[in-house]
Short mmCIF file of C-alpha atoms in Angstrom, two decimals:
data_model
loop_
_atom_site.label_atom_id
_atom_site.label_comp_id
_atom_site.label_asym_id
_atom_site.label_seq_id
_atom_site.Cartn_x
_atom_site.Cartn_y
_atom_site.Cartn_z
CA MET S 1 71.82 119.47 47.74
CA VAL S 2 73.57 122.51 46.32
CA LYS S 3 72.50 123.43 42.84
CA ASN S 4 74.97 123.05 40.02
CA SER S 5 76.90 126.30 40.16
CA ILE S 6 79.47 125.44 37.50
CA GLY S 7 79.21 127.60 34.43
CA LYS S 8 76.36 129.88 35.48
CA LYS S 9 75.26 132.17 32.67
CA GLY S 10 73.15 135.28 32.35
CA GLU S 11 73.93 136.48 35.87
CA ARG S 12 74.93 140.13 36.01
CA ARG S 13 77.93 140.80 38.24
CA GLU S 14 78.54 144.13 39.95
CA GLY S 15 81.79 144.71 41.83
CA VAL S 16 80.28 147.02 44.44
CA PHE S 17 77.40 144.60 45.13
CA ASP S 18 79.77 141.64 45.55
CA LEU S 19 81.97 143.71 47.87
CA VAL S 20 79.01 144.72 50.08
CA LYS S 21 77.76 141.12 50.31
CA LEU S 22 81.21 139.87 51.36
CA MET S 23 81.61 142.39 54.18
CA SER S 24 81.36 141.07 57.73
CA LYS S 25 79.08 142.66 60.33
CA ALA S 26 82.08 144.33 61.95
CA GLU S 27 83.22 145.74 58.61
CA LYS S 28 79.75 147.09 57.84
CA ARG S 29 79.53 148.68 61.28
CA ASN S 30 82.96 150.25 60.83
CA PHE S 31 82.00 151.56 57.40
CA LYS S 32 78.91 153.27 58.76
CA LEU S 33 80.94 154.89 61.54
CA TYR S 34 83.53 155.99 58.99
CA SER S 35 80.90 157.43 56.64
CA THR S 36 79.21 159.58 59.34
CA ARG S 37 82.02 162.11 58.99
CA LEU S 38 80.52 162.96 55.58
CA GLY S 39 77.25 164.86 55.57
CA CYS S 40 76.43 166.24 52.12
CA ASN S 41 73.49 165.05 50.01
CA GLU S 42 75.68 162.95 47.76
CA ASP S 43 77.05 161.05 50.76
CA ALA S 44 73.52 160.52 52.12
CA LYS S 45 72.63 159.00 48.77
CA PHE S 46 75.61 156.66 48.67
CA MET S 47 74.66 155.43 52.17
CA GLN S 48 71.12 154.78 50.94
CA LEU S 49 72.65 152.79 48.11
CA PHE S 50 74.81 150.83 50.57
CA ASP S 51 71.81 149.93 52.78
CA THR S 52 69.78 148.90 49.73
CA LEU S 53 72.52 146.69 48.28
CA ASP S 54 72.93 145.07 51.68
CA THR S 55 69.28 143.95 51.69
CA LEU S 56 69.23 142.52 48.15
CA GLU S 57 69.92 138.85 47.41
CA GLN S 58 70.84 139.56 43.78
CA TYR S 59 71.85 142.71 41.98
CA ASP S 60 68.74 144.28 40.41
CA GLU S 61 69.01 147.85 39.14
CA ALA S 62 65.25 148.30 38.83
CA LYS S 63 64.76 147.34 42.48
CA ILE S 64 67.54 149.66 43.59
CA LEU S 65 65.94 152.65 41.83
CA ALA S 66 62.51 151.74 43.24
CA LEU S 67 63.86 151.47 46.80
CA CYS S 68 65.94 154.67 46.46
CA PRO S 69 63.58 157.23 44.86
CA SER S 70 66.07 160.06 45.50
CA ILE S 71 68.61 158.39 43.18
CA THR S 72 68.12 158.81 39.44
CA LYS S 73 69.27 156.32 36.85
CA GLN S 74 71.83 158.83 35.59
CA GLN S 75 73.31 159.24 39.09
CA LEU S 76 73.59 155.52 39.82
CA PRO S 77 76.90 154.76 38.00
CA ASN S 78 78.75 157.59 39.77
CA LEU S 79 77.23 156.69 43.15
CA LYS S 80 78.30 153.08 42.75
CA ALA S 81 81.87 154.16 41.95
CA HIS S 82 81.87 156.56 44.91
CA LEU S 83 80.50 153.90 47.27
CA TYR S 84 83.02 151.34 46.03
CA LYS S 85 85.92 153.71 46.74
CA GLN S 86 84.64 154.67 50.20
CA ILE S 87 84.19 151.02 51.21
CA LEU S 88 87.75 150.19 50.11
CA ILE S 89 89.12 153.16 52.09
CA SER S 90 87.17 152.02 55.16
CA LEU S 91 88.37 148.41 54.79
CA ARG S 92 91.95 149.59 54.38
CA MET S 93 91.73 151.69 57.56
CA LEU S 94 90.35 148.69 59.43
CA GLY S 95 92.80 146.24 57.89
CA VAL S 96 95.86 148.32 58.75
CA GLN S 97 95.43 147.25 62.38
CA HIS S 98 95.92 143.59 61.44
CA SER S 99 98.12 143.58 58.33
CA GLN S 100 101.89 144.12 58.55
CA LEU S 101 102.02 144.72 54.81
CA LEU S 102 99.45 147.52 55.01
CA GLN S 103 101.25 148.99 58.01
CA ILE S 104 104.51 149.17 56.09
CA ARG S 105 102.84 150.70 53.03
CA GLU S 106 101.18 153.23 55.32
CA GLN S 107 104.51 154.12 56.95
CA ILE S 108 106.10 154.65 53.52
CA ASP S 109 103.21 156.97 52.63
CA PHE S 110 103.81 158.88 55.88
CA VAL S 111 107.52 159.25 55.03
CA LYS S 112 106.57 160.73 51.66
CA ILE S 113 104.24 163.22 53.36
CA LEU S 114 107.00 164.29 55.78
CA PHE S 115 109.43 164.57 52.86
CA ASP S 116 107.03 166.79 50.91
CA LYS S 117 106.67 169.00 54.00
CA GLY S 118 110.44 169.39 54.18
CA LEU S 119 110.72 167.50 57.49
CA TYR S 120 113.74 165.49 56.31
CA SER S 121 115.06 164.51 59.72
CA GLU S 122 111.69 163.11 60.83
CA ALA S 123 111.28 161.38 57.47
CA GLN S 124 114.71 159.74 57.84
CA LYS S 125 113.92 158.42 61.34
CA MET S 126 110.64 156.88 60.18
CA LEU S 127 112.29 155.51 57.03
CA ASP S 128 115.04 153.75 59.01
CA LYS S 129 112.43 152.10 61.19
CA VAL S 130 110.21 150.91 58.34
CA GLU S 131 113.27 149.74 56.36
CA ARG S 132 114.29 147.37 59.15
CA ARG S 133 110.82 145.83 59.28
CA ALA S 134 110.51 145.56 55.49
CA LYS S 135 113.85 143.73 55.34
CA GLU S 136 112.76 141.32 58.07
CA LEU S 137 109.67 140.45 55.99
CA GLU S 138 111.58 140.52 52.66
CA LEU S 139 109.08 142.91 51.09
CA LEU S 140 111.31 143.64 48.11
CA PRO S 141 108.97 145.98 46.18
CA ALA S 142 108.52 148.07 49.36
CA ILE S 143 112.28 148.03 49.94
CA LEU S 144 112.82 149.42 46.44
CA ASP S 145 110.50 152.33 47.31
CA ILE S 146 112.43 152.84 50.54
CA VAL S 147 115.76 152.82 48.68
CA GLU S 148 114.47 155.51 46.31
CA LEU S 149 113.28 157.67 49.24
CA LYS S 150 116.67 157.23 50.94
CA ARG S 151 118.37 158.40 47.75
CA GLN S 152 116.18 161.51 47.63
CA LEU S 153 116.91 162.30 51.28
CA LYS S 154 120.69 161.86 50.81
CA VAL S 155 120.67 164.17 47.78
CA LEU S 156 119.09 166.90 49.90
CA SER S 157 121.63 166.48 52.71
CA TYR S 158 124.48 167.98 50.60
CA SER S 159 127.07 166.30 52.79
CA SER S 160 130.51 164.94 51.91
CA GLU S 161 129.08 161.46 52.33
CA MET S 162 126.60 161.99 49.52
CA THR S 163 128.66 160.09 46.90
CA LEU S 164 129.26 157.15 49.23
CA ALA S 165 125.56 157.05 50.15
CA ALA S 166 124.63 157.13 46.46
CA ASP S 167 126.93 154.14 45.79
CA GLU S 168 125.45 152.20 48.70
CA THR S 169 121.93 152.96 47.52
CA SER S 170 122.81 151.84 44.00
CA LYS S 171 124.31 148.58 45.28
CA ALA S 172 121.24 147.92 47.43
CA ALA S 173 118.98 148.47 44.44
CA ASP S 174 121.12 146.08 42.32
CA ILE S 175 120.91 143.34 44.97
CA ILE S 176 117.14 143.73 45.21
CA SER S 177 116.88 143.60 41.41
CA VAL S 178 118.76 140.28 41.36
CA HIS S 179 116.42 138.84 43.99
CA LEU S 180 113.37 140.09 42.09
CA THR S 181 114.70 138.52 38.85
CA ASN S 182 115.20 135.18 40.61
CA ILE S 183 111.75 135.36 42.21
CA ALA S 184 110.17 136.14 38.83
CA ALA S 185 111.90 133.14 37.21
CA LEU S 186 111.09 130.68 40.01
CA SER S 187 107.51 131.86 40.49
CA ARG S 188 106.96 131.58 36.73
CA LEU S 189 108.18 127.96 36.78
CA ALA S 190 106.00 127.15 39.81
CA VAL S 191 102.93 128.72 38.21
CA GLN S 192 103.58 126.95 34.89
CA CYS S 193 103.79 123.57 36.65
CA TYR S 194 100.64 124.26 38.65
CA ALA S 195 98.74 125.52 35.58
CA LEU S 196 99.79 122.44 33.61
CA HIS S 197 98.40 120.17 36.31
CA GLN S 198 95.17 122.18 36.50
CA ASN S 199 94.64 121.76 32.76
CA LEU S 200 95.96 118.25 32.08
CA GLY S 201 96.48 116.47 35.39
CA PHE S 202 99.47 114.11 35.60
CA ALA S 203 101.85 113.19 32.78
CA ARG S 204 99.90 110.91 30.44
CA SER S 205 102.69 109.27 28.46
CA GLN S 206 106.43 108.98 28.06
CA LYS S 207 106.21 111.84 25.59
CA ASP S 208 104.69 114.04 28.34
CA LEU S 209 107.40 112.99 30.79
CA ASP S 210 110.15 113.76 28.27
CA ARG S 211 108.72 117.23 27.61
CA LEU S 212 108.48 117.96 31.32
CA ASN S 213 112.03 116.78 31.97
CA ASN S 214 113.46 118.71 29.03
CA TYR S 215 111.73 121.98 29.86
CA PHE S 216 111.29 122.23 33.64
CA LYS S 217 114.13 120.19 35.13
CA PRO S 218 117.10 122.18 33.73
CA ARG S 219 115.42 125.52 34.50
CA ILE S 220 114.65 124.59 38.11
CA ASP S 221 118.01 122.91 38.68
CA THR S 222 119.91 126.11 37.77
CA PHE S 223 118.95 127.35 41.26
CA GLU S 224 120.23 124.22 43.00
CA GLY S 225 122.71 125.08 45.76
CA LYS S 226 122.35 128.84 45.36
CA GLU S 227 121.97 131.23 48.25
CA MET S 228 118.32 132.31 48.39
CA ASN S 229 116.17 134.60 50.48
CA PHE S 230 112.88 133.41 51.96
CA THR S 231 110.70 134.11 48.92
CA GLU S 232 113.15 132.61 46.42
CA ARG S 233 113.44 129.41 48.44
CA PHE S 234 109.67 129.19 48.83
CA TYR S 235 109.13 129.35 45.07
CA TYR S 236 111.98 126.88 44.55
CA TYR S 237 110.32 124.33 46.87
CA GLN S 238 106.95 125.00 45.25
CA ALA S 239 108.31 124.50 41.72
CA LYS S 240 110.09 121.28 42.74
CA ALA S 241 106.99 119.95 44.49
CA TRP S 242 104.69 120.58 41.51
CA TYR S 243 107.19 119.39 38.91
CA ASN S 244 107.72 116.04 40.69
CA TYR S 245 103.98 115.75 41.35
CA ILE S 246 103.08 115.96 37.66
CA CYS S 247 105.89 113.48 36.82
CA HIS S 248 104.40 110.87 39.22
CA LYS S 249 107.41 111.21 41.54
CA THR S 250 105.12 111.33 44.54
CA ALA S 251 107.76 110.70 47.21
CA LEU S 252 109.95 113.55 45.92
CA SER S 253 106.97 115.87 45.58
CA TYR S 254 105.98 115.03 49.14
CA ARG S 255 109.50 115.71 50.38
CA TYR S 256 109.58 119.18 48.83
CA ALA S 257 106.08 119.91 50.08
CA LEU S 258 107.31 119.10 53.59
CA LYS S 259 110.21 121.51 53.11
CA TRP S 260 107.76 124.09 51.77
CA VAL S 261 105.71 124.00 55.00
CA ALA S 262 108.78 123.68 57.24
CA HIS S 263 110.21 126.79 55.57
CA PHE S 264 107.20 128.78 56.78
CA ASN S 265 107.37 127.18 60.22
CA SER S 266 110.96 128.42 60.58
CA HIS S 267 109.81 131.93 59.54
CA PRO S 268 106.43 132.25 61.32
CA GLU S 269 106.27 135.99 60.63
CA MET S 270 105.76 135.16 56.93
CA LYS S 271 102.62 133.08 57.48
CA GLU S 272 100.38 136.11 57.73
CA LEU S 273 101.87 137.78 54.65
CA MET S 274 101.67 134.65 52.49
CA TYR S 275 98.87 132.76 54.24
CA ASP S 276 97.49 131.31 51.00
CA SER S 277 100.88 129.89 49.99
CA TYR S 278 101.43 128.47 53.46
CA MET S 279 98.06 126.70 53.56
CA ARG S 280 98.41 125.38 49.99
CA GLY S 281 101.72 123.89 51.05
CA TYR S 282 99.87 122.00 53.78
CA SER S 283 97.37 120.88 51.14
CA GLN S 284 100.21 119.52 49.00
CA VAL S 285 101.64 117.61 51.97
CA LEU S 286 98.24 116.07 52.71
CA ASP S 287 97.75 115.13 49.07
CA GLY S 288 101.16 113.42 48.98
CA MET S 289 100.29 111.41 52.09
CA PHE S 290 96.96 110.45 50.52
CA LEU S 291 98.56 109.19 47.31
CA MET S 292 101.19 107.23 49.27
CA HIS S 293 98.57 105.86 51.72
CA LYS S 294 100.36 107.28 54.78
CA TYR S 295 97.18 107.17 56.82
CA SER S 296 98.55 107.71 60.34
CA ALA S 297 100.74 110.64 59.29
CA PHE S 298 97.84 111.98 57.21
CA VAL S 299 95.49 112.02 60.20
CA ARG S 300 98.07 113.73 62.44
CA THR S 301 98.85 116.34 59.80
CA LEU S 302 95.18 117.00 59.13
CA GLU S 303 94.67 117.56 62.87
CA GLU S 304 97.66 119.93 62.92
CA PHE S 305 96.25 121.86 59.99
CA GLU S 306 92.87 122.11 61.68
CA LYS S 307 94.60 123.75 64.67
CA GLU S 308 96.43 126.11 62.30
CA SER S 309 93.19 127.00 60.56
CA HIS S 310 91.83 128.42 63.82
CA THR S 311 94.47 131.15 63.59
CA ILE S 312 95.53 131.49 59.93
CA GLY S 313 91.97 130.88 58.71
CA GLN S 314 90.73 133.78 60.83
CA LEU S 315 92.86 136.38 59.03
CA ASN S 316 90.15 137.18 56.47
CA ASP S 317 87.31 135.66 54.49
CA ASN S 318 89.63 134.43 51.75
CA ALA S 319 91.82 132.61 54.29
CA ALA S 320 88.68 131.04 55.79
CA MET S 321 87.55 129.86 52.34
CA ILE S 322 90.93 128.29 51.53
CA SER S 323 91.32 126.59 54.93
CA GLN S 324 87.78 125.17 54.84
CA GLY S 325 88.35 123.80 51.35
CA ILE S 326 91.56 122.06 52.44
CA LEU S 327 89.87 120.63 55.55
CA PHE S 328 86.91 119.29 53.56
CA THR S 329 89.20 117.70 50.97
CA GLY S 330 91.30 116.17 53.75
CA GLN S 331 88.24 114.74 55.49
CA LEU S 332 86.99 113.25 52.22
CA ASN S 333 90.41 111.69 51.53
CA LYS S 334 90.49 110.25 55.03
CA CYS S 335 87.20 108.44 54.39
CA LEU S 336 88.28 107.30 50.93
CA MET S 337 91.53 105.85 52.32
CA SER S 338 89.88 103.96 55.16
CA GLY S 339 86.77 102.89 53.26
CA THR S 340 84.50 104.53 55.86
CA TYR S 341 82.19 105.92 53.20
CA LYS S 342 79.10 106.22 55.38
CA ASP S 343 81.04 108.21 57.98
CA GLY S 344 81.87 110.71 55.28
CA LEU S 345 78.32 111.43 54.16
CA TRP S 346 77.92 114.21 56.76
CA ILE S 347 80.91 115.90 55.16
CA ALA S 348 79.08 115.99 51.83
CA LYS S 349 76.21 117.92 53.43
CA ASN S 350 78.61 120.48 54.91
CA ILE S 351 80.36 120.77 51.56
CA ASP S 352 77.04 121.73 49.95
CA SER S 353 76.83 124.70 52.32
CA TYR S 354 80.47 125.58 51.66
CA LEU S 355 79.98 125.54 47.88
CA LYS S 356 76.83 127.61 48.15
CA ARG S 357 78.47 130.21 50.40
CA TYR S 358 81.52 130.68 48.19
CA ASP S 359 79.81 129.95 44.89
CA ASN S 360 80.89 133.17 43.15
CA ARG S 361 84.47 133.01 44.43
CA LEU S 362 85.51 129.39 43.94
CA THR S 363 86.92 128.65 40.49
CA LEU S 364 86.09 125.61 38.37
CA HIS S 365 89.57 124.28 39.20
CA GLU S 366 88.65 124.35 42.89
CA LYS S 367 85.10 123.02 42.57
CA MET S 368 85.70 120.08 40.26
CA PRO S 369 88.06 118.03 42.51
CA ILE S 370 85.60 118.43 45.39
CA TYR S 371 82.68 117.24 43.24
CA PHE S 372 84.72 114.25 42.07
CA LYS S 373 85.71 113.21 45.59
CA VAL S 374 82.14 113.52 46.87
CA ALA S 375 80.97 111.44 43.90
CA SER S 376 83.65 108.83 44.72
CA LEU S 377 82.38 108.75 48.32
CA TYR S 378 78.82 108.04 47.18
CA PHE S 379 80.06 105.47 44.67
CA GLY S 380 81.90 103.57 47.41
CA ASP S 381 78.79 103.71 49.58
CA GLY S 382 76.66 102.29 46.77
CA ASN S 383 74.53 105.42 46.37
CA TYR S 384 74.86 105.58 42.59
CA THR S 385 72.12 108.15 42.08
CA LYS S 386 73.98 110.73 44.18
CA CYS S 387 77.26 109.73 42.60
CA ILE S 388 75.89 110.38 39.10
CA GLU S 389 74.37 113.65 40.29
CA TYR S 390 77.72 115.01 41.45
CA LEU S 391 79.56 113.72 38.39
CA SER S 392 77.09 115.54 36.15
CA TYR S 393 78.48 118.84 37.45
CA ILE S 394 81.87 117.94 36.00
CA ILE S 395 80.55 116.34 32.81
CA SER S 396 78.48 119.46 32.07
CA VAL S 397 81.55 121.74 32.00
CA LYS S 398 81.75 123.21 28.51
CA ASP S 399 85.41 124.17 28.52
CA HIS S 400 87.28 120.91 27.95
CA ASN S 401 90.66 122.54 28.67
CA ILE S 402 89.85 122.78 32.38
CA ARG S 403 90.93 119.68 34.34
CA ARG S 404 90.84 117.39 31.34
CA ASP S 405 91.88 114.52 33.59
CA LEU S 406 88.83 114.93 35.85
CA GLN S 407 86.51 115.33 32.88
CA CYS S 408 87.74 111.98 31.48
CA TYR S 409 87.65 110.11 34.80
CA ALA S 410 84.26 111.58 35.71
CA ARG S 411 82.85 109.99 32.54
CA MET S 412 84.51 106.67 33.36
CA LEU S 413 83.20 106.64 36.94
CA ASN S 414 79.78 107.68 35.66
CA LEU S 415 79.80 104.66 33.33
CA MET S 416 80.72 102.36 36.23
CA ALA S 417 77.99 103.89 38.43
CA MET S 418 75.37 103.40 35.70
CA TYR S 419 76.49 99.80 35.29
CA ASP S 420 76.22 99.13 39.04
CA ALA S 421 72.86 100.92 39.24
CA GLY S 422 71.48 98.74 36.45
CA LEU S 423 70.97 101.74 34.16
CA ASP S 424 72.32 99.88 31.14
CA PHE S 425 69.44 100.52 28.72
CA ASN S 426 71.67 102.80 26.61
CA ILE S 427 75.05 101.46 27.73
CA ASP S 428 76.35 101.13 24.16
CA TYR S 429 75.77 104.83 23.52
CA GLN S 430 77.39 105.73 26.84
CA ILE S 431 80.48 103.65 26.07
CA ARG S 432 80.88 105.21 22.63
CA SER S 433 80.42 108.67 24.13
CA VAL S 434 83.06 108.11 26.83
CA TYR S 435 85.45 106.50 24.37
CA SER S 436 85.17 109.30 21.82
CA PHE S 437 85.60 111.97 24.52
CA ILE S 438 88.77 110.39 25.91
CA VAL S 439 90.21 110.04 22.41
CA LYS S 440 89.31 113.67 21.69
CA MET S 441 91.18 114.70 24.85
CA LYS S 442 94.17 112.62 23.65
CA ASP S 443 94.05 110.67 26.88
CA MET S 444 93.35 107.11 25.75
CA THR S 445 95.70 104.64 27.43
CA GLU S 446 96.07 100.86 27.48
CA MET S 447 94.36 100.66 30.86
CA LYS S 448 91.37 102.75 29.83
CA ASP S 449 91.08 100.76 26.62
CA GLU S 450 91.02 97.52 28.64
CA LEU S 451 88.20 98.79 30.87
CA LEU S 452 86.08 100.19 28.03
CA SER S 453 86.61 97.02 25.99
CA PHE S 454 85.18 95.05 28.93
CA PHE S 455 82.07 97.24 28.98
CA LYS S 456 81.72 96.87 25.20
CA SER S 457 81.73 93.07 25.49
CA PHE S 458 79.44 93.06 28.53
CA GLY S 459 76.30 92.31 26.48
CA ASN S 460 77.92 89.18 25.05
CA ILE S 461 79.07 87.75 28.39
CA ASN S 462 77.00 84.94 29.85
CA ALA S 463 75.90 85.62 33.43
CA LEU S 464 77.63 82.41 34.55
CA ASP S 465 80.90 83.56 33.01
CA LEU S 466 80.78 87.11 34.39
CA LYS S 467 82.94 86.50 37.45
CA ARG S 468 85.54 84.70 35.36
CA GLU S 469 85.70 87.68 32.97
CA LEU S 470 85.95 90.08 35.90
CA LYS S 471 88.89 88.08 37.28
CA ILE S 472 90.60 88.22 33.89
CA LEU S 473 90.09 91.98 33.76
CA HIS S 474 91.47 92.28 37.32
CA GLU S 475 94.59 90.32 36.33
CA ARG S 476 95.10 92.56 33.31
CA LEU S 477 94.73 95.80 35.26
CA LYS S 478 96.76 94.77 38.34
CA PRO S 479 100.23 95.27 36.72
CA TYR S 480 99.34 98.88 35.89
CA GLU S 481 99.52 99.79 39.59
CA ASN S 482 103.27 100.35 39.25
CA HIS S 483 103.36 101.55 35.65
CA PRO S 484 105.27 104.87 35.21
CA TYR S 485 102.21 106.79 33.98
CA GLU S 486 99.31 104.31 33.59
CA ARG S 487 99.07 104.13 37.39
CA ARG S 488 97.59 107.62 37.49
CA THR S 489 94.12 106.07 36.92
CA PHE S 490 94.36 104.56 40.42
CA TYR S 491 94.87 108.08 41.83
CA TYR S 492 91.29 108.83 40.76
CA ILE S 493 89.36 105.52 40.77
CA ASP S 494 89.98 102.43 42.89
CA LEU S 495 89.31 100.05 40.00
CA LEU S 496 90.88 96.98 41.60
CA SER S 497 88.77 97.22 44.77
CA TRP S 498 85.67 97.73 42.61
CA LEU S 499 86.45 94.57 40.60
CA GLU S 500 87.22 92.60 43.78
CA SER S 501 83.84 93.62 45.23
CA LYS S 502 82.12 92.20 42.12
CA ILE S 503 84.16 89.02 42.21
CA THR S 504 83.59 88.34 45.94
CA ASP S 505 80.01 89.69 46.16
CA LYS S 506 81.10 92.07 48.90
CA SER S 507 80.50 95.80 49.08
CA MET S 508 83.31 98.06 47.95
CA GLY S 509 83.43 99.49 51.46
CA GLU S 510 84.15 96.03 52.90
CA ILE S 511 86.96 95.45 50.41
CA VAL S 512 88.63 98.80 50.99
CA ARG S 513 88.28 98.57 54.78
CA ALA S 514 89.83 95.07 54.78
CA LYS S 515 92.80 96.34 52.75
CA PHE S 516 93.11 99.36 54.99
CA GLU S 517 93.10 97.31 58.22
CA ALA S 518 95.70 94.93 56.78
CA SER S 519 97.96 97.81 55.78
CA GLN S 520 97.59 99.37 59.26
CA ARG S 521 98.61 96.09 60.91
CA GLN S 522 101.60 95.83 58.60
CA GLU S 523 102.54 99.45 59.23
CA SER S 524 102.41 99.01 63.01
CA GLN S 525 104.94 96.15 62.77
CA LYS S 526 107.47 98.23 60.82
CA PRO S 527 110.19 100.17 62.67
CA THR S 528 109.70 103.92 62.44
CA GLN S 529 111.86 105.29 59.62
CA ASN S 530 113.11 108.84 59.24
CA LYS S 531 111.22 109.82 62.41
CA LYS S 532 113.79 112.43 63.43
CA TRP S 533 113.93 113.84 59.89
CA LEU S 534 110.16 114.20 59.71
CA HIS S 535 110.02 115.77 63.17
CA ARG S 536 112.74 118.24 62.28
CA LEU S 537 111.03 119.19 59.02
CA PHE S 538 107.42 119.17 59.99
CA GLY S 539 107.00 118.49 63.66
CA ILE S 540 105.24 115.10 63.24
#
């Protein structure tokens, strides 16, 4: 089991140490080859520092000085800065072979060198070539640099066409500025929606829905029907997907997530440049299918993403981390949908290794949903000790502004797990603690109040009357499944299946699997709807 890595304190972080530890074997080998061109004493010392950092498990300055007697304490800060710079130069030289963005930036640098040498004709030829590629990839900041270089070259030509060229350059710069303004506005809206979900979760009340509709909807809709370039349209789809997601409009969110991914599929050259955005679009599609219980489509899409991850995920370590996280979440959701909890336990073990490997790079926002889903898996399997263990990682988070929704639902699920495990010796204290926390987070709803009221009255319920009271609670909670915002609780915890397992004396896995099999039979009898539309958008 991976140790709780949320909120680690007292651990000294050093940028150069982290960079060395994240380098692959090929990158380290390339760096050593690159550094052999340098032969002075200082360079010998920075290579000693590199080798020493590579052997350490944690950054320890005393150990470094002991293992490198030729390096004094006074020299160490400058050597670390020098090493850091040399590693970045080496990685850039290696990365240029695989990154179109770096290649274009390199070509622009070459143009500037030729310009400074007075080789204007050669600079113009190279500039025309790199301009075409930058426009194909819609690298607007690079295009602005190119436009400025073109202006400088035209000024030096002293031809009769100089005025016309200046006007064309000015118009090109104005068009790019408009695109950049639109991108800034749309990306800001998309980030605001995403950040709101990461802090609060879904809309909690009609008041939340009204605020979202009044602020986001008119701002996003101003771009409706406008001509957009690739990046503008991407941010438009992203903003629409996240806005509808927070407002519980799952079908609309799913539709825009499909368009988001299809947009990249129609421009495959952009996948490498914006690999993280492309993969997170896939994640949004999978999440929409999970919430709408589209199991068959979910499985096919997860398989498609796994194939994609073999190429996109190999771009770099960050791409590998993102793709693995999406795959693990998808596999967990697959087990939670089908009720095959035991089949998912091997995933939990692999997730432990994943969390340990990327411990210092994954944010709390990324770790907490994984912990919650693993805890839900163990809860469904009846392993309440492991469930409580994983939930404790969320409950122990000190900053209550991070994923408030998960922090509330983790406490609720923890209460249910303790009840099922028979750990009810201090149940009254636990109920008061959960209740006060949810109220403090301003997240108390009718549904949560119903559930906590049941736990409060548990000590006064006769054992013979327990099933009757559970049935009453089930009847009270059932209507909330289709409530505009109360239904969000079912996104996190399958309360109805849990109550049905208590009422029927069956395991929760049996209940969920029976529901799943019934829904699959029903789905197989339905005619395929929108098949052509889905195939055109997403290839499924």
